[in-house]
Amino acid sequence: MSLPQRLVILGSTGSIGTSTLDVVARHPHRFAVHALTANRNVDKLFRQCQAFRPALAIMGEAQAAAQLHARLRAAKLRTQVSSGVDALCEAARSGECDTVVAAIVGAAGLLPTFTAAQAGKKILLANKEALVMSGALFMRAVRTSAAVLLPVDSEHNAIFQCLPRASGSNLGVERLILTASGGPFRTRPVATLDDVTPDQACAHPNWAMGRKISVDAATMINKGLEVIEAHWLFDMPAERIDVLIHPQSIIHSMVVYSDQSVLAQLGNPDMRTPIAHALAYPERIASGVTPLNLAQIATLTFELPDMARFPCLHLACEVIRDGGGASVILNAANEVAVEAFLAGRIRFTAIERVIGETLQRVPVVEAQCIEDVLEMDRRARVLAHEAIRR
Ligand code: NAD
Ligand code: MG
């Protein structure tokens, strides 16, 4: 029997991290957990360490790491504890790691995910913001190091499964169709969007996700980020990537071939399917997901997105047309605006204004290295905070 695949799960306490560990627990001989990481949730990381016995646990800050260390020692667990982004990068490039699950949310995941790409690891990519920020540099690092990049984002995982030999080759591919649920506000009167609360924005009709991506789904900027993600992952011009609203979230995306064959991947909306696919690729393993019952679902519907209802999606589409560096600014401004909305400091409808103003004020630089990306991200955050204060 082959040796277990050794995993570093970046962001193990989040929605994707938890789903990953759920799949891993079903296959104890296939996977060994080398490292688990969390930003602040000591309780949850402690419980995960009890269950999965990793060699290493990493927290966002030293104080949280000290708390975790004390609890692990009291429980007589030998897991080593460290903290900070350097420790995350070290784990991502470690010789003890075969596969990095990139499931930190937002720009915070960029450096460790990029490090895994440089180190030639197998990368299960959930952290789309990393690729949105650094697309060209990231894909170059993957090619240079011969890393294996497998998409976990359900749409991209679906497309990967529908591509020729799932190899990333675009032979005969005419278009990609990214499906989108339309989020919780697809049919709500636009005039009432001013007053929606963070909890309403996070109440996604089909998927249970972290709060940041849930707000992104409600504004539909998530789909704009995903078009950029698909552009880099599949080397496909953005003009050949369509967005189609499909409220049932059963078809996770499609590939249109030049003979007009359209291949789709279907399944219940549960991230354990793309996670299990990527973990075991090219094999198939049980995921714990409920079998799809199409007779019971009966109806699948489709519609085009209304750009007046979803101005953030419109902004993202413009950024895609401008290409390259502007997506760093879009992403940074969105992260700052979503955080402010979740904290009750701005209205839902102000997210778009913060992004729009920041895009106008930060000069776009074509990044030559990852430091250029981080610098543009930092500048955009400063101006997004200013836009919020105004
Ligand atoms: P989440 O908020 O549930 O979890 C985020 C994880 O990142 C947590 O473990 C948290 O501790 C960690 N983290 C947050 N900030 C950090 C920081 N500054 N430093 C270190 N660690 C930090 O988010 P999620 O829903 O699991 O999403 C994770 C990523 O996957 C996002 O990029 C999201 O866009 C993507 N994604 C999620 C889903 C989903 O169904 N949840 C689907 C597709 C893609
Ligand atoms: Mg997605």
Coordinates of C-alpha atoms and ligand atoms in Angstrom, one line a residue:
M1 CA 0.0 0.0 0.0
S2 CA 1.3 3.5 -0.8
L3 CA 2.3 6.0 1.8
P4 CA -0.3 8.4 3.0
Q5 CA -0.5 11.9 1.4
R6 CA 0.9 14.4 3.9
L7 CA -1.4 17.5 4.2
V8 CA -0.8 21.0 5.3
I9 CA -4.3 22.6 5.7
L10 CA -4.0 26.4 5.7
G11 CA -7.2 27.8 7.3
S12 CA -8.3 24.4 8.8
T13 CA -10.9 26.0 11.1
G14 CA -12.9 27.6 8.3
S15 CA -15.7 26.3 6.2
I16 CA -13.4 24.7 3.6
G17 CA -10.9 23.6 6.2
T18 CA -13.6 21.8 8.2
S19 CA -15.1 20.2 5.1
T20 CA -11.6 19.0 4.1
L21 CA -11.0 17.4 7.5
D22 CA -14.4 15.7 7.2
V23 CA -13.3 14.0 4.0
V24 CA -9.9 13.2 5.4
A25 CA -11.4 11.5 8.4
R26 CA -13.2 9.1 6.1
H27 CA -9.9 7.9 4.7
P28 CA -7.4 7.5 7.6
H29 CA -5.0 5.3 5.6
R30 CA -4.9 7.7 2.6
F31 CA -4.1 11.0 4.4
A32 CA -1.8 12.1 7.2
V33 CA -2.3 15.6 8.6
H34 CA 1.1 17.3 8.9
A35 CA 0.0 20.9 9.8
L36 CA -3.3 22.7 10.7
T37 CA -3.6 26.4 10.9
A38 CA -6.1 29.1 12.2
N39 CA -6.1 32.8 12.7
R40 CA -7.6 33.2 16.1
N41 CA -9.9 30.2 16.9
V42 CA -7.9 28.4 19.6
D43 CA -10.8 26.2 20.7
K44 CA -11.5 24.8 17.3
L45 CA -7.8 24.3 16.4
F46 CA -7.3 22.5 19.7
R47 CA -10.2 20.1 19.0
Q48 CA -8.8 19.5 15.5
C49 CA -5.4 18.7 16.9
Q50 CA -7.0 16.2 19.3
A51 CA -8.7 14.5 16.4
F52 CA -6.0 14.6 13.8
R53 CA -2.7 14.7 15.8
P54 CA -0.7 17.0 13.4
A55 CA 3.0 17.5 13.9
L56 CA 2.5 21.3 13.7
A57 CA -0.2 23.8 14.5
I58 CA 0.1 27.5 13.5
M59 CA -2.0 30.4 14.8
G60 CA -2.2 34.0 13.4
E61 CA -0.7 35.6 16.5
A62 CA 1.8 34.7 19.2
Q63 CA -0.7 35.2 22.1
A64 CA -3.2 32.7 20.6
A65 CA -0.3 30.3 19.9
A66 CA 0.7 30.4 23.6
Q67 CA -2.9 29.6 24.6
L68 CA -3.0 26.7 22.2
H69 CA 0.4 25.4 23.3
A70 CA -0.8 25.4 27.0
R71 CA -3.9 23.5 26.1
L72 CA -2.1 20.9 24.0
R73 CA 0.5 20.3 26.8
A74 CA -2.2 19.9 29.4
A75 CA -3.8 17.3 27.1
K76 CA -0.4 15.6 26.7
L77 CA -0.4 16.2 22.9
R78 CA 3.0 16.7 21.3
T79 CA 1.9 19.0 18.4
Q80 CA 4.5 21.9 18.0
V81 CA 2.9 25.3 17.9
S82 CA 4.1 28.5 16.1
S83 CA 2.5 31.7 14.7
G84 CA 2.6 34.2 11.9
V85 CA 3.0 34.3 8.2
D86 CA 6.6 33.1 8.1
A87 CA 5.6 29.9 10.0
L88 CA 2.8 29.4 7.4
C89 CA 5.2 29.7 4.5
E90 CA 7.7 27.4 6.2
A91 CA 5.0 24.7 6.6
A92 CA 3.9 25.2 2.9
R93 CA 7.4 24.5 1.6
S94 CA 8.3 21.9 4.2
G95 CA 9.7 18.5 3.1
E96 CA 7.2 16.9 5.4
C97 CA 4.3 18.2 3.2
D98 CA 3.1 16.7 -0.1
T99 CA -0.1 18.7 -0.5
V100 CA -1.2 22.2 0.6
V101 CA -4.9 22.9 1.0
A102 CA -5.0 26.7 0.5
A103 CA -8.2 27.6 2.5
I104 CA -7.3 30.9 4.2
V105 CA -9.7 33.6 3.2
G106 CA -8.5 36.7 1.4
A107 CA -5.1 38.3 0.8
A108 CA -3.8 36.8 4.0
G109 CA -3.5 33.5 2.1
L110 CA -1.3 34.9 -0.7
L111 CA 2.2 34.4 0.6
P112 CA 1.8 30.8 2.0
T113 CA -0.1 29.7 -1.1
F114 CA 2.5 31.3 -3.4
T115 CA 5.3 29.7 -1.4
A116 CA 3.6 26.3 -2.0
A117 CA 3.6 27.1 -5.7
Q118 CA 7.3 27.9 -5.7
A119 CA 8.1 24.8 -3.7
G120 CA 6.4 22.5 -6.3
K121 CA 3.7 21.2 -4.0
K122 CA 0.3 19.8 -5.0
I123 CA -2.0 22.7 -4.2
L124 CA -5.7 22.4 -3.6
L125 CA -6.8 26.0 -4.3
A126 CA -9.8 27.4 -2.5
N127 CA -8.2 30.8 -1.7
K128 CA -9.2 32.4 -5.0
E129 CA -8.1 35.8 -3.8
A130 CA -4.4 34.6 -4.0
L131 CA -4.8 33.9 -7.7
V132 CA -6.9 37.0 -8.4
M133 CA -4.0 39.1 -6.9
S134 CA -1.0 37.4 -8.4
G135 CA -2.3 35.4 -11.4
A136 CA 0.6 35.7 -13.9
L137 CA 3.3 35.4 -11.2
F138 CA 1.5 32.5 -9.5
M139 CA 1.0 30.5 -12.7
R140 CA 4.6 31.1 -13.7
A141 CA 5.7 29.8 -10.3
V142 CA 3.5 26.7 -10.8
R143 CA 5.1 26.0 -14.2
T144 CA 8.7 26.6 -13.1
S145 CA 8.4 24.3 -10.1
A146 CA 6.1 21.8 -11.7
A147 CA 3.6 22.2 -8.9
V148 CA 0.2 20.5 -9.4
L149 CA -2.6 23.1 -9.1
L150 CA -6.1 21.6 -8.5
P151 CA -9.1 23.9 -8.2
V152 CA -11.4 23.4 -5.2
D153 CA -13.7 26.3 -6.0
S154 CA -16.8 24.3 -7.2
E155 CA -17.1 26.1 -10.5
H156 CA -13.4 25.6 -11.4
N157 CA -13.4 22.1 -10.2
A158 CA -16.4 21.4 -12.4
I159 CA -14.6 22.9 -15.4
F160 CA -11.4 21.0 -14.6
Q161 CA -13.5 17.8 -14.6
C162 CA -15.1 18.7 -18.0
L163 CA -11.9 19.8 -19.8
P164 CA -10.3 17.3 -22.2
R165 CA -8.6 14.6 -20.1
A166 CA -9.0 17.0 -17.2
S167 CA -5.5 18.0 -18.1
G168 CA -5.9 21.8 -18.4
S169 CA -5.4 21.5 -22.2
N170 CA -7.9 23.7 -24.1
L171 CA -8.1 21.6 -27.3
G172 CA -11.4 22.3 -29.0
V173 CA -12.7 24.4 -26.1
E174 CA -14.8 27.4 -27.3
R175 CA -16.2 28.9 -24.1
L176 CA -16.5 28.3 -20.3
I177 CA -19.8 28.9 -18.5
L178 CA -19.5 29.7 -14.8
T179 CA -22.8 29.1 -13.1
A180 CA -23.8 31.3 -10.1
S181 CA -26.7 30.9 -7.7
G182 CA -27.5 34.7 -7.7
G183 CA -27.2 34.7 -3.9
P184 CA -29.8 35.7 -1.3
F185 CA -30.8 38.9 -3.1
R186 CA -31.5 37.6 -6.6
T187 CA -35.2 38.6 -6.5
R188 CA -35.3 41.1 -3.6
P189 CA -36.5 44.6 -4.7
V190 CA -33.4 46.5 -5.6
A191 CA -34.7 49.6 -3.7
T192 CA -34.5 47.6 -0.4
L193 CA -30.9 46.5 -0.7
D194 CA -29.8 49.6 1.3
D195 CA -31.2 48.1 4.4
V196 CA -30.0 44.5 4.3
T197 CA -28.2 43.3 7.4
P198 CA -24.9 41.2 7.5
D199 CA -26.9 38.2 8.7
Q200 CA -29.3 38.5 5.7
A201 CA -26.4 38.9 3.3
C202 CA -24.7 35.8 4.8
A203 CA -27.9 33.6 4.6
H204 CA -27.0 31.9 1.3
P205 CA -29.8 29.9 -0.2
N206 CA -27.7 26.9 -1.2
W207 CA -24.2 26.9 0.3
A208 CA -22.9 27.2 3.9
M209 CA -19.7 29.3 3.7
G210 CA -17.5 31.7 5.6
R211 CA -18.9 35.2 6.1
K212 CA -16.6 37.0 3.6
I213 CA -17.4 34.8 0.6
S214 CA -21.1 34.8 1.6
V215 CA -21.2 38.6 1.2
D216 CA -19.2 38.3 -2.0
A217 CA -21.9 35.9 -3.3
A218 CA -24.6 38.4 -2.3
T219 CA -23.0 41.2 -4.2
M220 CA -22.0 38.7 -6.9
I221 CA -18.4 40.1 -6.9
N222 CA -17.6 36.4 -6.1
K223 CA -18.4 35.5 -9.7
G224 CA -16.2 38.3 -11.0
L225 CA -13.3 37.0 -8.9
E226 CA -14.1 33.6 -10.3
V227 CA -13.9 34.8 -13.9
I228 CA -10.4 36.1 -13.1
E229 CA -9.6 32.9 -11.4
A230 CA -10.8 30.8 -14.4
H231 CA -8.9 33.1 -16.8
W232 CA -5.6 32.2 -15.0
L233 CA -6.3 28.6 -14.2
F234 CA -7.4 27.6 -17.7
D235 CA -5.5 30.1 -19.7
M236 CA -8.8 31.3 -21.2
P237 CA -9.4 34.9 -22.4
A238 CA -12.1 36.6 -20.2
E239 CA -14.2 37.3 -23.3
R240 CA -14.7 33.5 -23.6
I241 CA -15.9 33.1 -20.0
D242 CA -19.7 33.6 -19.5
V243 CA -21.6 34.0 -16.2
L244 CA -25.0 32.3 -16.0
I245 CA -27.3 32.4 -13.0
H246 CA -28.6 29.0 -12.1
P247 CA -30.5 29.3 -8.7
Q248 CA -30.5 25.6 -7.8
S249 CA -26.7 25.3 -7.8
I250 CA -26.8 21.7 -9.2
I251 CA -24.8 22.3 -12.3
H252 CA -21.5 23.7 -11.0
S253 CA -20.2 24.9 -14.4
M254 CA -19.9 23.9 -18.0
V255 CA -17.5 23.7 -20.9
V256 CA -18.6 24.5 -24.5
Y257 CA -16.7 22.7 -27.3
S258 CA -16.3 23.9 -30.9
D259 CA -18.8 21.2 -32.1
Q260 CA -21.3 22.7 -29.6
S261 CA -21.1 19.8 -27.2
V262 CA -21.6 21.2 -23.7
L263 CA -20.2 19.2 -20.8
A264 CA -21.5 20.0 -17.3
Q265 CA -20.6 18.7 -13.9
L266 CA -23.5 18.1 -11.5
G267 CA -23.9 17.4 -7.8
N268 CA -25.5 18.6 -4.6
P269 CA -24.1 21.9 -3.4
D270 CA -21.6 20.5 -0.9
M271 CA -17.9 21.5 -1.1
R272 CA -16.9 18.0 0.0
T273 CA -17.4 16.8 -3.6
P274 CA -14.7 19.1 -5.2
I275 CA -12.5 18.7 -2.1
A276 CA -12.6 14.9 -2.4
H277 CA -12.1 15.1 -6.1
A278 CA -8.9 17.2 -5.7
L279 CA -7.6 15.3 -2.7
A280 CA -7.7 11.9 -4.5
Y281 CA -7.1 13.1 -8.0
P282 CA -6.9 11.2 -10.4
E283 CA -8.6 8.6 -8.3
R284 CA -12.2 8.9 -6.8
I285 CA -13.1 8.5 -3.2
A286 CA -16.2 8.8 -1.0
S287 CA -17.0 12.3 0.1
G288 CA -19.9 11.8 2.4
V289 CA -22.1 14.0 0.1
T290 CA -25.8 13.0 -0.2
P291 CA -26.5 11.4 -3.7
L292 CA -28.1 13.7 -6.2
N293 CA -31.8 13.0 -6.7
L294 CA -32.7 14.7 -10.0
A295 CA -36.2 13.4 -10.1
Q296 CA -36.8 15.1 -6.8
I297 CA -35.2 18.4 -7.9
A298 CA -37.2 18.2 -11.1
T299 CA -36.4 21.7 -12.4
L300 CA -33.2 23.4 -13.3
T301 CA -33.5 27.0 -14.4
F302 CA -31.1 29.6 -15.9
E303 CA -31.0 33.4 -16.4
L304 CA -28.5 36.1 -17.2
P305 CA -27.2 38.3 -14.3
D306 CA -28.8 41.8 -14.0
M307 CA -25.8 44.2 -13.9
A308 CA -27.9 47.0 -12.3
R309 CA -28.8 44.7 -9.4
F310 CA -25.2 43.5 -9.1
P311 CA -22.9 46.6 -9.7
C312 CA -20.0 44.8 -8.0
L313 CA -20.1 42.2 -10.7
H314 CA -20.1 44.9 -13.3
L315 CA -17.0 46.5 -11.7
A316 CA -15.2 43.2 -11.7
C317 CA -16.0 42.6 -15.4
E318 CA -14.6 46.1 -16.2
V319 CA -11.4 45.2 -14.2
I320 CA -11.1 42.0 -16.2
R321 CA -11.2 44.0 -19.4
D322 CA -8.5 46.3 -18.2
G323 CA -6.4 43.3 -17.3
G324 CA -3.6 42.6 -14.8
G325 CA -2.9 44.9 -11.9
A326 CA -6.4 46.4 -11.4
S327 CA -7.6 43.1 -9.9
V328 CA -5.3 43.6 -6.9
I329 CA -7.0 46.9 -6.2
L330 CA -10.5 45.5 -6.7
N331 CA -9.8 42.6 -4.4
A332 CA -8.2 44.7 -1.6
A333 CA -11.0 47.3 -1.7
N334 CA -13.6 44.6 -1.6
E335 CA -12.0 42.9 1.4
V336 CA -11.9 46.2 3.3
A337 CA -15.5 47.1 2.3
V338 CA -16.9 43.7 3.2
E339 CA -15.2 43.8 6.6
A340 CA -16.7 47.2 7.2
F341 CA -20.2 46.0 6.1
L342 CA -19.9 42.9 8.4
A343 CA -18.9 45.2 11.3
G344 CA -22.0 47.4 10.7
R345 CA -19.9 50.4 9.6
I346 CA -21.2 50.8 6.0
R347 CA -24.4 49.8 4.2
F348 CA -24.5 46.8 1.8
T349 CA -24.9 49.2 -1.2
A350 CA -21.8 51.2 -0.1
I351 CA -19.5 48.2 -0.9
E352 CA -19.7 49.0 -4.6
R353 CA -19.0 52.7 -3.9
V354 CA -15.8 51.9 -1.9
I355 CA -14.5 49.6 -4.6
G356 CA -15.3 52.1 -7.4
E357 CA -13.6 55.0 -5.6
T358 CA -10.6 53.0 -4.7
L359 CA -10.2 51.7 -8.3
Q360 CA -10.2 55.3 -9.5
R361 CA -7.6 56.5 -7.0
V362 CA -4.9 53.8 -6.9
P363 CA -2.5 53.8 -9.9
V364 CA -2.3 50.3 -11.5
V365 CA 1.2 48.9 -11.7
E366 CA 2.0 45.7 -13.6
A367 CA 3.6 43.6 -10.8
Q368 CA 7.1 42.2 -11.6
C369 CA 7.3 40.3 -8.3
I370 CA 5.1 39.4 -5.3
E371 CA 6.4 42.4 -3.3
D372 CA 4.8 44.7 -6.0
V373 CA 1.5 42.9 -5.5
L374 CA 1.7 43.3 -1.7
E375 CA 2.6 47.0 -2.1
M376 CA -0.4 47.7 -4.4
D377 CA -2.6 45.8 -2.0
R378 CA -1.4 47.9 0.9
R379 CA -2.0 51.2 -1.0
A380 CA -5.5 50.1 -2.1
R381 CA -6.4 49.2 1.5
V382 CA -5.3 52.7 2.8
L383 CA -7.5 54.4 0.2
A384 CA -10.4 52.0 0.7
H385 CA -10.4 52.9 4.4
E386 CA -10.4 56.6 3.5
A387 CA -13.3 56.1 1.2
I388 CA -15.2 54.4 4.1
R389 CA -14.4 57.4 6.4
R390 CA -15.9 59.8 3.8
Ligands
NAD1 P1 -13.8 31.0 6.5 O1 -13.9 32.4 7.0 O2 -14.8 30.0 7.0 O3 -12.3 30.4 7.0 C1 -11.2 31.1 6.8 C2 -10.0 30.4 7.4 O4 -8.8 31.2 7.2 C3 -10.1 30.1 8.9 O5 -9.5 28.9 9.3 C4 -9.4 31.3 9.5 O6 -8.8 31.1 10.8 C5 -8.2 31.5 8.5 N1 -7.8 32.9 8.5 C6 -8.5 34.0 8.3 N2 -7.8 35.1 8.3 C7 -6.5 34.7 8.5 C8 -5.2 35.4 8.6 N3 -5.2 36.7 8.6 N4 -4.1 34.6 8.8 C9 -4.2 33.3 8.9 N5 -5.4 32.6 8.8 C10 -6.5 33.3 8.6 O7 -13.6 31.0 4.9 P2 -14.1 29.8 3.9 O8 -15.5 30.0 3.5 O9 -13.6 28.5 4.3 O10 -13.3 30.3 2.6 C11 -11.9 30.1 2.5 C12 -11.4 30.4 1.1 O11 -12.0 29.5 0.2 C13 -11.8 31.8 0.6 O12 -10.8 32.3 -0.2 C14 -13.1 31.5 -0.2 O13 -13.3 32.4 -1.3 C15 -12.8 30.1 -0.8 N6 -14.0 29.3 -1.1 C16 -14.8 29.0 -0.2 C17 -16.0 28.2 -0.5 C18 -16.9 27.8 0.6 O14 -17.9 27.0 0.3 N7 -16.8 28.2 1.9 C19 -16.2 27.9 -1.8 C20 -15.3 28.2 -2.8 C21 -14.2 29.0 -2.4
MG2 MG -17.3 29.2 -6.3

